[in-house]
CSV table of C-alpha atoms in Angstrom, one decimal:
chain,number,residue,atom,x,y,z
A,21,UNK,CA,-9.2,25.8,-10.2
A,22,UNK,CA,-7.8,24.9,-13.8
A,23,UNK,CA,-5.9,23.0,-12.5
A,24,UNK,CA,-8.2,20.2,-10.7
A,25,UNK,CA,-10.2,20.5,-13.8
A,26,UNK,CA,-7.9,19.6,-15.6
A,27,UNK,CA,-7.0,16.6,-13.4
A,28,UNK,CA,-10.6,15.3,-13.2
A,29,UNK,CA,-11.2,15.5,-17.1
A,30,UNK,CA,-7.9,13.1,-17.5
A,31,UNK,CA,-8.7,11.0,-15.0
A,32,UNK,CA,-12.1,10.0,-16.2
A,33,UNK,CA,-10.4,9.6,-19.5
A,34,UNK,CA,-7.6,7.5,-18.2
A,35,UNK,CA,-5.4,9.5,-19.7
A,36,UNK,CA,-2.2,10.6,-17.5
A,37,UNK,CA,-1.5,13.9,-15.8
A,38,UNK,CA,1.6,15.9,-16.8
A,39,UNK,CA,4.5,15.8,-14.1
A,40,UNK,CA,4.1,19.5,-13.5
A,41,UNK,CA,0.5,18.9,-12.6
A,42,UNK,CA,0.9,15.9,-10.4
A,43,UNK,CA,3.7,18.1,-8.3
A,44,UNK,CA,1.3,21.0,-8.8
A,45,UNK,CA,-1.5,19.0,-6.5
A,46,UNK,CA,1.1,18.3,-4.0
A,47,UNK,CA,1.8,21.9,-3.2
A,48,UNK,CA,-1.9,23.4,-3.2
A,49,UNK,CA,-2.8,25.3,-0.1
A,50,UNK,CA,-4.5,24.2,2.7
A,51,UNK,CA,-7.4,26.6,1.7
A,52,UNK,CA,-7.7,24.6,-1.4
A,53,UNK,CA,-7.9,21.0,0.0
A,54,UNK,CA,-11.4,20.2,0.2
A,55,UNK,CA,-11.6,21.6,-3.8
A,56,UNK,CA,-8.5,18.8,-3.9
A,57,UNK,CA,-10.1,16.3,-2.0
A,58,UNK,CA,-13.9,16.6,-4.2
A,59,UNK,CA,-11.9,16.5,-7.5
A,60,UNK,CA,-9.8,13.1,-6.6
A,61,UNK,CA,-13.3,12.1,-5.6
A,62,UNK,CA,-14.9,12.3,-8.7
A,63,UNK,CA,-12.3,10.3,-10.2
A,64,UNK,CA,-12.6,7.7,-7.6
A,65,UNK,CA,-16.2,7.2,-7.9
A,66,UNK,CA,-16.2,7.3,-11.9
A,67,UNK,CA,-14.4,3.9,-11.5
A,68,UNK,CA,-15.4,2.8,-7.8
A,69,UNK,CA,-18.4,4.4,-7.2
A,70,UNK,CA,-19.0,4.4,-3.3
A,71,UNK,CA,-17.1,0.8,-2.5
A,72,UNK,CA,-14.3,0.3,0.1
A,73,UNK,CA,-12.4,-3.0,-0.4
A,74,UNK,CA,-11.2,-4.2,3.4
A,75,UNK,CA,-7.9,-6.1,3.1
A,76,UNK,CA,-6.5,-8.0,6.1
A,77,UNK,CA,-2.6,-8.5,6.9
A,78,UNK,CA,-1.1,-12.0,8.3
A,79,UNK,CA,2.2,-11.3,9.8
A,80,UNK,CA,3.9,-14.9,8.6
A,81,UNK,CA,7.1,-14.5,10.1
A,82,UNK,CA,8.0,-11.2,11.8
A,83,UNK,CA,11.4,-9.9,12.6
A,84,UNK,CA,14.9,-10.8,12.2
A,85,UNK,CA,14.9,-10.1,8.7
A,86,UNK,CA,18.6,-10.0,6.9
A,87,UNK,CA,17.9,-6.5,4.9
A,88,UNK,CA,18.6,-3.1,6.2
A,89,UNK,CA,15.5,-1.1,5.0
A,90,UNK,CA,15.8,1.9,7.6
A,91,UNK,CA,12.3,2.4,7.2
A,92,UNK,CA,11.4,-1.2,8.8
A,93,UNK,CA,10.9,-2.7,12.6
A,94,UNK,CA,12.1,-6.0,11.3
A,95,UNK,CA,15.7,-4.9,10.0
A,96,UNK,CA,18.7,-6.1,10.3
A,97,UNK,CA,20.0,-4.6,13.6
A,98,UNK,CA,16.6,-3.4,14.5
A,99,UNK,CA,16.2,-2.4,18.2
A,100,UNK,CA,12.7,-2.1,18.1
A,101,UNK,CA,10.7,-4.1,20.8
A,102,UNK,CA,8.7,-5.7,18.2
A,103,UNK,CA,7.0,-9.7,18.4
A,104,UNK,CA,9.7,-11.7,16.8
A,105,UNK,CA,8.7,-15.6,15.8
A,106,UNK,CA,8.9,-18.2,13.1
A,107,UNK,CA,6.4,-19.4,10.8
A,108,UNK,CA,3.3,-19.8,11.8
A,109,UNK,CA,1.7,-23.4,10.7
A,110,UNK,CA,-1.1,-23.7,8.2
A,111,UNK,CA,-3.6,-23.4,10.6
A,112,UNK,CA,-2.7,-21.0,12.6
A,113,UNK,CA,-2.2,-18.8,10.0
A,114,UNK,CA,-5.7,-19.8,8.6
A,115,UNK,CA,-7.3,-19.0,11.6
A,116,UNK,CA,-5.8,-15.4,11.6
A,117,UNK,CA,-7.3,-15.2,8.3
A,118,UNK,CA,-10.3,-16.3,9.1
A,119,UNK,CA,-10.6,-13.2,11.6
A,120,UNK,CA,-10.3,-10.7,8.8
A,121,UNK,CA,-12.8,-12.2,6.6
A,122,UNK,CA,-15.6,-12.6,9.7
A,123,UNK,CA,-14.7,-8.9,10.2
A,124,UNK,CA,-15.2,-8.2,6.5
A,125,UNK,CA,-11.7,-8.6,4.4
A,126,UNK,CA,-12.2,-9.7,1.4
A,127,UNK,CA,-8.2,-9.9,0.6
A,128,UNK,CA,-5.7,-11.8,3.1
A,129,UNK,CA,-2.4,-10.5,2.4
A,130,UNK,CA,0.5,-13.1,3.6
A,131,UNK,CA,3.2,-11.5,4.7
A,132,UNK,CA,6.8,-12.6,6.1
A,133,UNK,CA,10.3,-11.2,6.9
A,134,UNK,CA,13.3,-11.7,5.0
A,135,UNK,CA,15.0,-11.2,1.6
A,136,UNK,CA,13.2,-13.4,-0.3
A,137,UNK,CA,11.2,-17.1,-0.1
A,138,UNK,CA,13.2,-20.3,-0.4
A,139,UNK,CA,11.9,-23.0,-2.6
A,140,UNK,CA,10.9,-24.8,1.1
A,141,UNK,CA,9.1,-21.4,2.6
A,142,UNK,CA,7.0,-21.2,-0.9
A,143,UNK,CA,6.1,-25.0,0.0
A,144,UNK,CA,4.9,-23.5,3.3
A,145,UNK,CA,3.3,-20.7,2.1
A,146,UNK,CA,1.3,-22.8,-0.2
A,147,UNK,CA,-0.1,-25.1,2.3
A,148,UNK,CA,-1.1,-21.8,3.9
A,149,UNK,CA,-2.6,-20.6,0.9
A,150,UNK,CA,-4.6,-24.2,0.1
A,151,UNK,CA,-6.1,-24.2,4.4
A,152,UNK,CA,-6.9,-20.7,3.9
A,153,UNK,CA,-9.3,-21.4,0.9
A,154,UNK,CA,-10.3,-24.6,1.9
A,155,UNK,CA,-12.1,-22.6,5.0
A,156,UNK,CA,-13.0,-19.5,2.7
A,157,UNK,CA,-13.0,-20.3,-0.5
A,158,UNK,CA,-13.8,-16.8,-2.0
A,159,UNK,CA,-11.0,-15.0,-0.4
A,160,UNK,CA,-8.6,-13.5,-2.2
A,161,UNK,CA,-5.1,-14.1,-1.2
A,162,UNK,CA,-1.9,-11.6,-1.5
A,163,UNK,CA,1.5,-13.3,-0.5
A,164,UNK,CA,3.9,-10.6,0.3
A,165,UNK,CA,7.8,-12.8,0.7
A,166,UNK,CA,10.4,-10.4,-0.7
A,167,UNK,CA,12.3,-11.2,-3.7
A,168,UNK,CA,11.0,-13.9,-6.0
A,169,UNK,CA,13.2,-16.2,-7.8
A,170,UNK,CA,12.5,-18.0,-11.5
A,171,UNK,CA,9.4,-20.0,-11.1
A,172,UNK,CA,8.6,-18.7,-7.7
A,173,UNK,CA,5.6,-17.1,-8.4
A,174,UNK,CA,4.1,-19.6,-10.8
A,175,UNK,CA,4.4,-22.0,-7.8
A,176,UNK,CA,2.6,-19.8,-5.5
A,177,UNK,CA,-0.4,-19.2,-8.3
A,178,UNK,CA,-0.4,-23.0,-8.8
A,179,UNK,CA,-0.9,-23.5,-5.0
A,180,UNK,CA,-4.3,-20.7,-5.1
A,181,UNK,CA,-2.9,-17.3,-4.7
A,182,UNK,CA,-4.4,-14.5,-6.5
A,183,UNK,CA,-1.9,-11.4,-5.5
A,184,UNK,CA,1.6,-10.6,-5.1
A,185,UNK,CA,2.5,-8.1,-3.1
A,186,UNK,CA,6.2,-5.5,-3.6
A,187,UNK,CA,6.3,-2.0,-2.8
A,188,UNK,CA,8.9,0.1,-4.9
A,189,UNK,CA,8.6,2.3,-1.9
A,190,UNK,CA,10.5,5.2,-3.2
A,191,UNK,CA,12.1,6.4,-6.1
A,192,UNK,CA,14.5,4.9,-8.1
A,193,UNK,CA,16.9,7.9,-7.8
A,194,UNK,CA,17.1,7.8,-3.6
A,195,UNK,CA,16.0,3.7,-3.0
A,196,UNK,CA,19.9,3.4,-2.5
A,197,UNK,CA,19.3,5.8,0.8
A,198,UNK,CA,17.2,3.6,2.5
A,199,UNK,CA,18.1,0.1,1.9
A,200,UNK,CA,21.8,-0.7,0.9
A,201,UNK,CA,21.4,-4.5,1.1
A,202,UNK,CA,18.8,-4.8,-2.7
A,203,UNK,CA,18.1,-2.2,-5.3
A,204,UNK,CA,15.3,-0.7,-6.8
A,205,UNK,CA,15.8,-2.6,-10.2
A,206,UNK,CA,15.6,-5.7,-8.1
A,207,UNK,CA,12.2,-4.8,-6.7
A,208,UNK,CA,11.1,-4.3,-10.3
A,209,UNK,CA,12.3,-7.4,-11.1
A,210,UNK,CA,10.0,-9.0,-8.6
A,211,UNK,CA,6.8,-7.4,-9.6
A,212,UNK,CA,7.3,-8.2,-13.3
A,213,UNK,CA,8.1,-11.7,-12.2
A,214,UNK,CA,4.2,-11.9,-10.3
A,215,UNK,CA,2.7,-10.1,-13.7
A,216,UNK,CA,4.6,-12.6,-15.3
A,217,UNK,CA,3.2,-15.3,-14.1
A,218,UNK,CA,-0.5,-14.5,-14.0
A,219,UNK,CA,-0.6,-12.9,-10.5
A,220,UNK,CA,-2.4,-9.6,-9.9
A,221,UNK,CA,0.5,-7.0,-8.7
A,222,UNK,CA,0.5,-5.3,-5.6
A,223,UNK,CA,3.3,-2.4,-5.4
A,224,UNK,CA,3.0,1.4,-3.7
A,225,UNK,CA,4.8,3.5,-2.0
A,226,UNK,CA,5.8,4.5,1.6
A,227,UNK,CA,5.7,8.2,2.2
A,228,UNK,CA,7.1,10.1,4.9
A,229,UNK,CA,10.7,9.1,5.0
A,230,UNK,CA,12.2,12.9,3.8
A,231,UNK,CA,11.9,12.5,0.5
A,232,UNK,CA,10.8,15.8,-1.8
A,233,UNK,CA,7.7,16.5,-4.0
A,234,UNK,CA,10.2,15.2,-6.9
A,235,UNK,CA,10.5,11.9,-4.8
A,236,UNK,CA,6.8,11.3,-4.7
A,237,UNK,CA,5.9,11.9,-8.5
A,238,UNK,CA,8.8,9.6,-9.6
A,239,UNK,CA,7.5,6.4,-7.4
A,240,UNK,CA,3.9,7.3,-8.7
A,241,UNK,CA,4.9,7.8,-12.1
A,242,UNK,CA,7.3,4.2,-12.6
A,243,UNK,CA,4.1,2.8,-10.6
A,244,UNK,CA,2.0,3.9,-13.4
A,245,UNK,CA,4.2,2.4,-16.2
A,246,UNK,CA,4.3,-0.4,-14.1
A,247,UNK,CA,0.9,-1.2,-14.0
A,248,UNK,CA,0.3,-2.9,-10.7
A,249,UNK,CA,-3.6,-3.8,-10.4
A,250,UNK,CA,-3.5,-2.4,-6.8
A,251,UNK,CA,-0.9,0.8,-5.6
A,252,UNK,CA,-1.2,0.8,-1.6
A,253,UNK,CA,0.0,4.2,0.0
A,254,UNK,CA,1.9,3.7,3.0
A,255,UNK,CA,3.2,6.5,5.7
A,256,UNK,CA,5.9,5.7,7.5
A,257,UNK,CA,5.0,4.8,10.9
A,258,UNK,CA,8.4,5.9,12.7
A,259,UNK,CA,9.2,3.0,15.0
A,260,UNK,CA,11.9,3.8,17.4
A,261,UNK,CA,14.7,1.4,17.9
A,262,UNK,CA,14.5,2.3,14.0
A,263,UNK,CA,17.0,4.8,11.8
A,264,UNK,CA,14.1,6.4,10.5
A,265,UNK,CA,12.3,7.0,14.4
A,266,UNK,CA,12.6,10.7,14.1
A,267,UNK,CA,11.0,11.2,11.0
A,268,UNK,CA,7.6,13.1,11.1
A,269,UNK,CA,7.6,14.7,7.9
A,270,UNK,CA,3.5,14.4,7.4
A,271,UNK,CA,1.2,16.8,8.1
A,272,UNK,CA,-3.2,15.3,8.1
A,273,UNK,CA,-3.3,17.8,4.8
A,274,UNK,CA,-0.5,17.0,2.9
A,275,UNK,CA,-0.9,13.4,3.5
A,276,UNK,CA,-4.4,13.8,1.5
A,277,UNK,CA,-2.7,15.6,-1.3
A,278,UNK,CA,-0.7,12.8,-1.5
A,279,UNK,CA,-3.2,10.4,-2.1
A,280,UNK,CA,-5.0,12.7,-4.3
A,281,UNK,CA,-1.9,13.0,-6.5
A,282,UNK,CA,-1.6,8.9,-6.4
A,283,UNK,CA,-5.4,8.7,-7.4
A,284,UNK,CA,-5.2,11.3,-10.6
A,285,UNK,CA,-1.5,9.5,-11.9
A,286,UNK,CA,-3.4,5.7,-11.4
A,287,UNK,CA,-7.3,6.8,-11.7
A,288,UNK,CA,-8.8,3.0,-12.5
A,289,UNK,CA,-6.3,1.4,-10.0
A,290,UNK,CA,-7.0,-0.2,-6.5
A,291,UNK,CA,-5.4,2.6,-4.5
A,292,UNK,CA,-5.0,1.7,-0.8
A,293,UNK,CA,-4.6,3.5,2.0
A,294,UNK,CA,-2.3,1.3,3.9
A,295,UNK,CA,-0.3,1.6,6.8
A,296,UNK,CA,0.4,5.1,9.1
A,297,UNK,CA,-3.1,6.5,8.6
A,298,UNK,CA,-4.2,6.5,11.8
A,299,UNK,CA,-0.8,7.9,12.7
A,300,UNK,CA,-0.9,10.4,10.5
A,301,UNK,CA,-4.3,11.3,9.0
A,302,UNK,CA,-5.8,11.0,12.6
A,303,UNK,CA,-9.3,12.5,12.5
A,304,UNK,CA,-9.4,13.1,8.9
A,305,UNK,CA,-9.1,9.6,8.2
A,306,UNK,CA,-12.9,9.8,7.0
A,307,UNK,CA,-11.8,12.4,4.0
A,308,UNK,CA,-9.5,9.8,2.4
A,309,UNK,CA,-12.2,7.6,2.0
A,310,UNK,CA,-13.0,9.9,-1.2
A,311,UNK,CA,-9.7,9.3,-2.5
A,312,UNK,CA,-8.8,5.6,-2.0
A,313,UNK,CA,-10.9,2.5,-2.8
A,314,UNK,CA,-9.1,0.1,-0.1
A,315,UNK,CA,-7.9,0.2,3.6
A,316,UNK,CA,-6.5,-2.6,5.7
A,317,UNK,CA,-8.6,-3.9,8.4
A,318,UNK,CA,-7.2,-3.6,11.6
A,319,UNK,CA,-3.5,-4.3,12.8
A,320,UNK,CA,-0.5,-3.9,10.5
A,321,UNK,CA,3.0,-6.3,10.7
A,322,UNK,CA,4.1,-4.9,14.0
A,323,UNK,CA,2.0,-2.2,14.8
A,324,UNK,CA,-1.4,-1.9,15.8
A,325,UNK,CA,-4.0,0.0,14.2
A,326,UNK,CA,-7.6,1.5,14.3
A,327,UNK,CA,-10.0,-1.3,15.9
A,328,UNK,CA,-11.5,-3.2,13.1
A,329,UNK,CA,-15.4,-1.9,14.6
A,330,UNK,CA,-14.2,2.0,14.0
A,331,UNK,CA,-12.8,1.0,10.6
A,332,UNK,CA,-16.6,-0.3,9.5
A,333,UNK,CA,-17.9,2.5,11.6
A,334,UNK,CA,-15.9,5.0,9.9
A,335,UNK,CA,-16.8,3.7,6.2
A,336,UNK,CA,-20.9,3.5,6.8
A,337,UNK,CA,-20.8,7.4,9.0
A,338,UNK,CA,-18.8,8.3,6.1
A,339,UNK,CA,-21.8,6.7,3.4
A,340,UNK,CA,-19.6,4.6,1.8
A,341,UNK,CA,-19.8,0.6,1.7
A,342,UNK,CA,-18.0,-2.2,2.4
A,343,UNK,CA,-17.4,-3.9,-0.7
A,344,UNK,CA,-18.8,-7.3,-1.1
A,345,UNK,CA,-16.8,-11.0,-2.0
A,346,UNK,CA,-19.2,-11.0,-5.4
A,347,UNK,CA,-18.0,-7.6,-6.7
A,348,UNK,CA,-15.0,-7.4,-9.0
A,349,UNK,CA,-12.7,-4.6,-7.7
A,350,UNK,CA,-11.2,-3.2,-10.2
A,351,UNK,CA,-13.4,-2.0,-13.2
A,352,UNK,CA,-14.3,-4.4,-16.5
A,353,UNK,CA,-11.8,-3.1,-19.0
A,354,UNK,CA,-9.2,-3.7,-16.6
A,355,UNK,CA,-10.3,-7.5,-16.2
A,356,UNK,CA,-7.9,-9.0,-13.6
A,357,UNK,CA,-4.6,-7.8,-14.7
A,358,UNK,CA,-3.2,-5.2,-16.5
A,359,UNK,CA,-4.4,-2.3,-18.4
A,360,UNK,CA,-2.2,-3.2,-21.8
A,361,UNK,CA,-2.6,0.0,-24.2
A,362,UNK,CA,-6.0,1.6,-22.7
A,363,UNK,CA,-4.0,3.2,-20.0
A,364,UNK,CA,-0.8,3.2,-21.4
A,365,UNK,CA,1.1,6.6,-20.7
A,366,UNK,CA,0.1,9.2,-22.8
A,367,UNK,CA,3.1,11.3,-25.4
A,368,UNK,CA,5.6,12.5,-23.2
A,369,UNK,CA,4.7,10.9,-20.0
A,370,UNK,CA,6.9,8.6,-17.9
A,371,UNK,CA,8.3,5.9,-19.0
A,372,UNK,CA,10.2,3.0,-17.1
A,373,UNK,CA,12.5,5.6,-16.4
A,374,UNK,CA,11.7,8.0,-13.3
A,375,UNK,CA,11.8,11.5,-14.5
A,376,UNK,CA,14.3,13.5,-12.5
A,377,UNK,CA,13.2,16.9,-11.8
A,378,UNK,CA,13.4,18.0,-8.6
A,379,UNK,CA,11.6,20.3,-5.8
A,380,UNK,CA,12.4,21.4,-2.7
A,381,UNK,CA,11.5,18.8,0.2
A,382,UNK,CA,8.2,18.9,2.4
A,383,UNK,CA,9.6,19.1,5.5
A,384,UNK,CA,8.9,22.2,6.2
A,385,UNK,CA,5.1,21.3,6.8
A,386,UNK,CA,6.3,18.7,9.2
A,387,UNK,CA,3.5,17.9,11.7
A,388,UNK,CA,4.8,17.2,15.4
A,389,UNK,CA,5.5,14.0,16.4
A,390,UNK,CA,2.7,11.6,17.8
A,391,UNK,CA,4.4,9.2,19.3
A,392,UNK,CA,2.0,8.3,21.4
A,393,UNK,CA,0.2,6.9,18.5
A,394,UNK,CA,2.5,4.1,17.6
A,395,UNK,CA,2.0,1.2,20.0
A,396,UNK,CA,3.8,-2.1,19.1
A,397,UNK,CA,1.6,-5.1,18.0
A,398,UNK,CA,0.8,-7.7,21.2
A,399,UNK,CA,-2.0,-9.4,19.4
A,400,UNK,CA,-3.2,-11.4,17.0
A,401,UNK,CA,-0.6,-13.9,14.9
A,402,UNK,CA,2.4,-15.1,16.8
A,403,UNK,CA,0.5,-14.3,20.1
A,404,UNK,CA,-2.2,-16.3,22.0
A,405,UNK,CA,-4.7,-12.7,22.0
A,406,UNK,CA,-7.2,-12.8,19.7
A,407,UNK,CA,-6.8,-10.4,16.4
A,408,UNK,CA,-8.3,-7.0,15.9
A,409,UNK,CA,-10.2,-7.4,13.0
């Protein structure tokens, strides 16, 4: 196809897809998905090669958080039967951690309910932060606390951490139908803040939630000119007790050519698959391997996911590797942080501005609902079971 050539030429030049051609990926035919899938793949292993970075999610605080994201188990007004505690201490939390990295993480991301960190829950999280390195000191850590406030995240890289972690989740144009209680230009503001102060920026998406082809290349694109070091691709795991519950708008195949879309748009970026896959991609988890460059280990906030031993035993059957505390992620010209002018988007690509075409939705490929597949979390942090890792 032209078209993947295209793709594959630009993405091993850096050099950003037009927004035709990113919504031209997203409605290939199933026929054409494995030609998808192998071109993505080039892409990823021009600037990954064969590495799979496992990142491992402490659940802080979970539930009773102020905000009404209608995607989320913690919401305000949330009638899901979801674990709902305060903040761990410093070693619990540590000791969670410490499961990940004996199961092979080599990224603990931190995360906790609510709007945002006061200065007092930034002191707590960077005790967190110092116990977890004290035990590993190699880890990489990813605090995930909502909205940051001025100085915020210079406190939290002055107490160790390496990340910071805020999804944009969806674009700019329908973020107002999902969440009422924040905006999207607040969620901005948070990221910038992290870049601002020397941490490595964490923000994706969540797909899933109704939105159109339009939806998805807008996030991607205002991710691009972004430039988060690491874009993790979520599908929305529809919790019930939730206003989202009846959502199951994803399909195995389209939720590849979603990833494949995310990996031409950001070709030298950490893309993760993140939460949902094993909701969603099911059996063809394996595939998406050629796509992304990161999964998360094990359990998610308030869900549970894949046993950690299938996760490793789905990345070596698969002949990839698990990527090792000594490698740098993300390749040399991007250093640590940004990309600055090498990947900068090309004449007539986005800009911070989400372009505003639109397409019909994807709901008609809707898959039938799995619910079987979304059990509740009963492990791990805030309980006395041990962690799947």
């Amino acid at each position: 196809m032209d078209l993947l050539n295209t793709l594959v030429e630009k993405g091993l030049r850096r050099e950003l897809p037009s927004r035709e051609e990113a919504l031209a990926v997203l409605t290939t035919s199933d026929d054409d998905l494995l030609e998808v899938v192998a071109a993505a793949g080039k892409v990823r292993r021009q600037w990954f090669g064969r590495r799979v970075k496992l990142n491992y999610l402490v659940n802080l605080k979970s539930g009773l958080c102020p905000e009404d994201c209608s995607y989320c188990s913690q919401r305000l007004g949330s009638e899901a039967g979801i674990l709902k505690y305060t903040w761990l201490k410093p070693d619990e939390a540590s000791k969670a951690a410490a499961a990940g990295v004996a199961g092979g993480a080599k990224r603990v991301c931190l995360v906790a309910s609510g709007r945002g960190p006061t200065d007092r829950d930034v002191d707590r999280v960077s005790k967190t932060i110092g116990a977890i390195k004290e035990q590993n000191a190699d880890v990489e850590v990813c605090a995930c606390l909502g909205l940051l406030s001025d100085g915020q995240a210079e406190r939290l890289k002055a107490a160790g951490a390496d990340a910071y972690n805020h999804n944009l989740n969806t674009s700019e144009s329908t973020y107002g139908d999902i969440t009422t209680t924040h905006t999207y230009a607040d969620r901005v503001e948070t990221v910038r803040h992290a870049q601002g102060a020397g941490l490595s920026a964490c923000s994706g998406l969540i797909a899933g939630m109704g939105e159109s082809d339009a939806d998805l290349v807008d996030v991607v694109f205002a991710l691009r000119a972004l430039d988060p070091d690491s874009v993790p691709v979520n599908f929305l795991i529809p919790v019930e007790g939730t206003p989202l519950a009846g959502e199951w708008n994803l399909t195995p195949q389209r939720a590849l050519r979603i990833l494949a879309m995310v990996r031409f748009v950001c070709p030298d970026v950490e893309v993760r698959l993140a939460g949902g896959r094993e909701v969603h991609l099911r059996t063809m988890q394996p595939l998406a391997l050629h796509l992304v460059n990161s999964i998360f280990l094990g359990d998610y906030l308030t869900t549970e996911g894949q046993e950690g031993k299938a996760d490793l035993d789905m990345i070596a059957d698969a002949g990839f590797e698990v990527e090792g505390a000594g490698t740098a992620t993300l390749p040399e010209h991007r250093g640590g942080g940004g990309c600055a002018s090498a990947c900068a988007p090309s004449d007539g690509a986005a800009s911070d501005s989400a372009p505003s075409d639109s397409t019909s939705s994807a709901g008609a490929e809707a898959s039938s609902a799995r619910t079987d597949l979304v059990t509740v979390r009963r492990r791990g942090a805030g309980t006395d079971l041990a962690p799947n890792a």
